[in-house]
Coordinates of C-alpha atoms in Angstrom, one line a residue:
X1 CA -5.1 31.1 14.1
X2 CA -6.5 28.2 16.8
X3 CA -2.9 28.1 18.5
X4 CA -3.1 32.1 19.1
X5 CA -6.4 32.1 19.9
X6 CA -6.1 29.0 22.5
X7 CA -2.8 28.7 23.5
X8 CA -3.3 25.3 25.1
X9 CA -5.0 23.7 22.0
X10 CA -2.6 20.8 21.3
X11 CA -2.8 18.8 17.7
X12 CA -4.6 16.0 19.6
X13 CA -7.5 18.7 20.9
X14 CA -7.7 19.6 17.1
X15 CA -8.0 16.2 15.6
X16 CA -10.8 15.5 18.5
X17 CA -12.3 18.2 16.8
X18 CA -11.6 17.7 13.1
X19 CA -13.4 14.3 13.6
X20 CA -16.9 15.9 13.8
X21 CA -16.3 18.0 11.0
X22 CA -18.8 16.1 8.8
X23 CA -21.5 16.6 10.8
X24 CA -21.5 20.2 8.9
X25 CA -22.9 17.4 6.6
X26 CA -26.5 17.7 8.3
X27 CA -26.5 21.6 8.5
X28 CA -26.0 21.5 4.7
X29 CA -28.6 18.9 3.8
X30 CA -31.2 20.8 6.2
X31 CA -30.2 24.0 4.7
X32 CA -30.6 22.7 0.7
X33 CA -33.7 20.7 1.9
X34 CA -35.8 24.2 3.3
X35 CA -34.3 26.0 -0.2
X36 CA -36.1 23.5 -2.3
X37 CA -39.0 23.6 0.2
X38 CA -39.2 27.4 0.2
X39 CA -38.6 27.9 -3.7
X40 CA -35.5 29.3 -3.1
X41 CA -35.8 30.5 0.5
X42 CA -38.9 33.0 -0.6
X43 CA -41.2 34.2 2.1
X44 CA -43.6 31.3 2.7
X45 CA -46.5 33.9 2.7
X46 CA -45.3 35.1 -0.6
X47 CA -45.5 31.0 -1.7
X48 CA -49.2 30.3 -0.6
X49 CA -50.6 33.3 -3.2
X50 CA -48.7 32.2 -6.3
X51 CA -50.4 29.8 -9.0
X52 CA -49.4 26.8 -9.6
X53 CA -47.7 27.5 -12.7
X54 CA -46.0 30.3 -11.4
X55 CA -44.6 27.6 -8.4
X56 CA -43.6 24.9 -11.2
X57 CA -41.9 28.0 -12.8
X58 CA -39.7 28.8 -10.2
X59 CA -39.2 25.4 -9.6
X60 CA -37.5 24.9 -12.1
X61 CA -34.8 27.7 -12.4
X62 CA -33.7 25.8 -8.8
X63 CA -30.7 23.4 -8.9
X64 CA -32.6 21.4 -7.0
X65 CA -35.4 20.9 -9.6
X66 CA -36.5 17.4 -10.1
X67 CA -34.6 16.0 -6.6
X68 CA -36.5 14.1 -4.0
X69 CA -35.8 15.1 -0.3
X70 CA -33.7 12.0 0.5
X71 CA -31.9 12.4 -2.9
X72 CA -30.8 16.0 -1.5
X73 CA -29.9 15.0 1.7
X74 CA -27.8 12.1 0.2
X75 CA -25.6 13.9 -2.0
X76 CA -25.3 16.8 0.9
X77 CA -23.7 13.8 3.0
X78 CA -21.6 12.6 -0.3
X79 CA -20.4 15.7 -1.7
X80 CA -18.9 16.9 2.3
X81 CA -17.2 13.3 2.7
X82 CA -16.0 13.3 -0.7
X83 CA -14.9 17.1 -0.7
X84 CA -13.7 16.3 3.7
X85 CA -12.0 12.9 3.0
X86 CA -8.4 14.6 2.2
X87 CA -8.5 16.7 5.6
X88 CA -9.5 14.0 7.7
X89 CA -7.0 11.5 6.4
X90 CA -4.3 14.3 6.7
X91 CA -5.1 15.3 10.4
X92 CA -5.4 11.4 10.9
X93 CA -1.6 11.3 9.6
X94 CA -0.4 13.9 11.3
X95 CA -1.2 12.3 14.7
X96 CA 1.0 8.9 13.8
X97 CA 4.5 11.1 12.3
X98 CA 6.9 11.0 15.4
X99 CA 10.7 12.1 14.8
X100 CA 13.1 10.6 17.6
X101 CA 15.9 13.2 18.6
X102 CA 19.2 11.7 20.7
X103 CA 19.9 13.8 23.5
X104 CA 23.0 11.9 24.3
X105 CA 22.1 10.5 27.6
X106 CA 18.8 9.3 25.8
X107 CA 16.3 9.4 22.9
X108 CA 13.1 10.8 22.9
X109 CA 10.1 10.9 19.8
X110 CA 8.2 14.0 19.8
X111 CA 5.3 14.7 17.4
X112 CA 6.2 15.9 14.2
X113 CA 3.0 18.3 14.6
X114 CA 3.2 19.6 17.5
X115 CA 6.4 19.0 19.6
X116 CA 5.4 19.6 22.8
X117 CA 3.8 15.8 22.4
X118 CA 5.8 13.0 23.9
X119 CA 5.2 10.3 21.3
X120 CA 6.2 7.9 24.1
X121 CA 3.4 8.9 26.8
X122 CA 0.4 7.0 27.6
X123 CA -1.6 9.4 26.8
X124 CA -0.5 9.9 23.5
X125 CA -0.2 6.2 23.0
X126 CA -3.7 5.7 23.6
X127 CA -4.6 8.5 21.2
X128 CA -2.7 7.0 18.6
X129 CA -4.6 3.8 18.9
X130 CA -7.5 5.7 18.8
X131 CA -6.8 7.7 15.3
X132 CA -6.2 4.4 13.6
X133 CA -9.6 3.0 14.5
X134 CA -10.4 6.6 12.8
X135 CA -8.0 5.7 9.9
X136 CA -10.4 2.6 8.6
X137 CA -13.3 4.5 9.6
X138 CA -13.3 7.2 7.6
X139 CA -10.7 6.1 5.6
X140 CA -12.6 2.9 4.3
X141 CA -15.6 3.7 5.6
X142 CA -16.4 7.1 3.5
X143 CA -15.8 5.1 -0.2
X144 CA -17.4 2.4 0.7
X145 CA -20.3 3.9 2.3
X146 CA -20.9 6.2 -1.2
X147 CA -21.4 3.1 -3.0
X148 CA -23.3 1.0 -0.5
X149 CA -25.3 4.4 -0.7
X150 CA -25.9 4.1 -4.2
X151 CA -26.0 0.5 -4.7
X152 CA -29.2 0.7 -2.4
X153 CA -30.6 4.0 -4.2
X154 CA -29.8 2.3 -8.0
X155 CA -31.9 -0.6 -6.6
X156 CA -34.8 0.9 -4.9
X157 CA -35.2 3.6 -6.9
X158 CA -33.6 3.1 -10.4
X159 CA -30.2 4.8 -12.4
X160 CA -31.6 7.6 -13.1
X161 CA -32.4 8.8 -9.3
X162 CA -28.6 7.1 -8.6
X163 CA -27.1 9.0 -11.0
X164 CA -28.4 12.5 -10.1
X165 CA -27.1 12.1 -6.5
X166 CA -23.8 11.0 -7.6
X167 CA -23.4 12.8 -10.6
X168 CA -20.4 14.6 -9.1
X169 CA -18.8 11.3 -8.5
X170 CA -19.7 9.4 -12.0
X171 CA -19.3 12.2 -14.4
X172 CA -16.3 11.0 -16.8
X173 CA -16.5 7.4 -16.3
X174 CA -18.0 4.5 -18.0
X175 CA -21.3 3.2 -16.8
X176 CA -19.1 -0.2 -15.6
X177 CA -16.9 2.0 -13.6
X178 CA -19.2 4.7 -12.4
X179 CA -17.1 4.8 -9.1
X180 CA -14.0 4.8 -10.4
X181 CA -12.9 8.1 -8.4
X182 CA -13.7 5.7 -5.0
X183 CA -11.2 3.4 -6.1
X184 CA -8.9 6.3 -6.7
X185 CA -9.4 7.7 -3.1
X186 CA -8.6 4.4 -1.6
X187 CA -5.6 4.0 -3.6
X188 CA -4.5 7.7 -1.9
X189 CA -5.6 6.1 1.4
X190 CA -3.1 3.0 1.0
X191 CA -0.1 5.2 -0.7
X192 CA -0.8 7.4 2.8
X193 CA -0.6 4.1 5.1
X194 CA 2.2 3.0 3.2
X195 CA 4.5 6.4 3.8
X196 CA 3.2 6.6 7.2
X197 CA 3.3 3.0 9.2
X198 CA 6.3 1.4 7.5
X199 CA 9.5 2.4 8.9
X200 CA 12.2 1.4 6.5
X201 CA 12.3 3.2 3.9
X202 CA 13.4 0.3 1.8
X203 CA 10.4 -1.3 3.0
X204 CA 8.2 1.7 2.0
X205 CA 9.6 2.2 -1.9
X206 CA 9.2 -1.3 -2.4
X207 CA 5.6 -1.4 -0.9
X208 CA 4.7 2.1 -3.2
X209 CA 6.3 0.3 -5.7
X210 CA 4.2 -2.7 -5.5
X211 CA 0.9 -1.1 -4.9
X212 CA 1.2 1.4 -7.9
X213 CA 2.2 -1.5 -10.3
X214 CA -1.2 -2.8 -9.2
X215 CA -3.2 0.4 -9.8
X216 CA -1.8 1.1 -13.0
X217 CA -2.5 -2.5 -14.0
X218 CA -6.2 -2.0 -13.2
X219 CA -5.8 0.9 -15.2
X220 CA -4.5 -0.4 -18.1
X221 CA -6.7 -3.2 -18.4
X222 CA -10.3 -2.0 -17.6
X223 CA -9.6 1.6 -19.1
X224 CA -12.3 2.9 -16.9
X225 CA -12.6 6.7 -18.8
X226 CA -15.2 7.4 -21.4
X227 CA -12.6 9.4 -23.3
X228 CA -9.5 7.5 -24.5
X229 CA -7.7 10.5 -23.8
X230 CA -8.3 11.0 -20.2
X231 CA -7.5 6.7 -20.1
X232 CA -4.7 7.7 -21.8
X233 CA -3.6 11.1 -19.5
X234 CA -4.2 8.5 -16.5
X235 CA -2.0 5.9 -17.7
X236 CA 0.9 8.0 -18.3
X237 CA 0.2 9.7 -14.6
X238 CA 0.4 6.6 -13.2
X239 CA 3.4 5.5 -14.9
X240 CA 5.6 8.5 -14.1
X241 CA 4.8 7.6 -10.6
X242 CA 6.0 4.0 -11.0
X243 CA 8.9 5.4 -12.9
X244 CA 10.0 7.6 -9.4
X245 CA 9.6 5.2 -6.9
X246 CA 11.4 2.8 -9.1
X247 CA 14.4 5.6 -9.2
X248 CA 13.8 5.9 -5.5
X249 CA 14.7 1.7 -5.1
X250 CA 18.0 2.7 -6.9
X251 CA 19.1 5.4 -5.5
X252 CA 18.1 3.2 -1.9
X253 CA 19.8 0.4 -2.9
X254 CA 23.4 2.2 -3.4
X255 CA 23.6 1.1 -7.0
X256 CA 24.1 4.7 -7.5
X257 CA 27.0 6.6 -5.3
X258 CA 26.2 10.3 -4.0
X259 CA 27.7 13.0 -6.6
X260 CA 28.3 10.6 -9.7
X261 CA 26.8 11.6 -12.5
X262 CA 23.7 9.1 -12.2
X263 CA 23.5 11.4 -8.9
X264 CA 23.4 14.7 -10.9
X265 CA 21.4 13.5 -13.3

């Protein structure tokens, strides 16, 4: 692993790092732009002395047939920030969970990640500051940025050239709520925020609480699936959440005593 390999690699070094991750973004849109170029990375020798109709042949066994150039290199940039977005958030995280240990004489917080980081140095202060400038973003930014993305490409250059780049995003969803799975990755992003920057935990199960009543609402009302039954599978996902950090207020609230048989249950 990284910490084997370079023993004084600490978790701020890697989320430096993990920040420029999606510039693999570029090498993947050059790489799918010289395979439609090429027919398939064929020798370009080998391309010059075919027909025509041979080319078009060819051309169309590619799963890049029918793309444009900047289609290709938009849904490159899409699919890594869609397929990235987890990671980035998680290593984002990572750099804001501090436990506090008592030592007697004092207290200390230490970086949940990687312990030998003083959660009360200036150093890692500034870092800190620094990952949540990171946390809107990416965090923000990447959603939002798809469907500026294809707002501008549905307008300039019609649904049909919007929906092939985002086809990975859409697929499943009514046309009025084509980018439905943005909404879902912000509602991730909050839920995140939520279990990370609030303190209390009373705070927290009432704030997850609050913002899942809201999502599931959306759901419920605007039914944004083609299929009732995946509406209907999304519903009842939602719900069960609701249900558990409802439990969670009870069991936070002391209405229910440790080892009674609400307890066991």
């Amino acid at each position: 692993t990284i910490d084997y390999a370079f023993p004084g690699v600490t978790v701020c070094h890697k989320f430096y790092a993990q920040r420029l991750s999606p510039s693999i973004a570029a090498f993947f849109a050059l790489l799918t732009v010289w395979y439609n170029y090429s027919y398939g990375f064929r020798d370009t020798d080998w391309v010059e002395v075919m027909h025509n109709e041979q080319r078009e042949k060819i051309r169309e066994r590619l799963f890049t047939r029918g793309k444009k150039t900047y289609q290709l290199i938009v849904a490159c940039f899409g699919i890594t920030f869609f397929f990235q977005y987890p990671t980035l958030i998680q290593e984002i995280i990572n750099l804001n969970s501090c436990r506090e240990f008592d030592f007697g004489t004092h207290t200390a917080r230490f970086l949940i990640a990687d312990y030998r980081v003083d959660c009360d140095s200036t150093d890692y202060q500034s870092n800190q500051a620094l990952s949540v400038i990171f946390l809107l973003a990416y965090g923000v930014g990447i959603p939002v940025g798809i469907r500026l993305a294809g707002f501008l490409v549905g307008v300039n250059k019609g649904p049909e050239a919007e929906n092939g780049m985002f086809m990975f995003l859409r697929k499943g969803y009514s046309a009025d709520y084509a980018y439905w799975e943005l909404l879902n990755m912000l509602r991730k992003l909050i839920l995140i925020v939520i279990m990370t920057f609030f303190v209390d935990p009373m705070v927290q199960n009432y704030a997850a609480a609050w913002a899942i009543s809201a999502f599931l609402i959306l759901q419920w009302w605007l039914q944004p699936f083609q299929l009732a039954s995946m509406n209907i599978l999304e519903t009842l996902s939602l719900s069960v959440i609701m249900a558990c950090t409802n439990l969670a207020l009870v069991w936070a609230t002391g209405l229910v005593r440790n080892e009674s048989p609400a307890d066991w249950m």
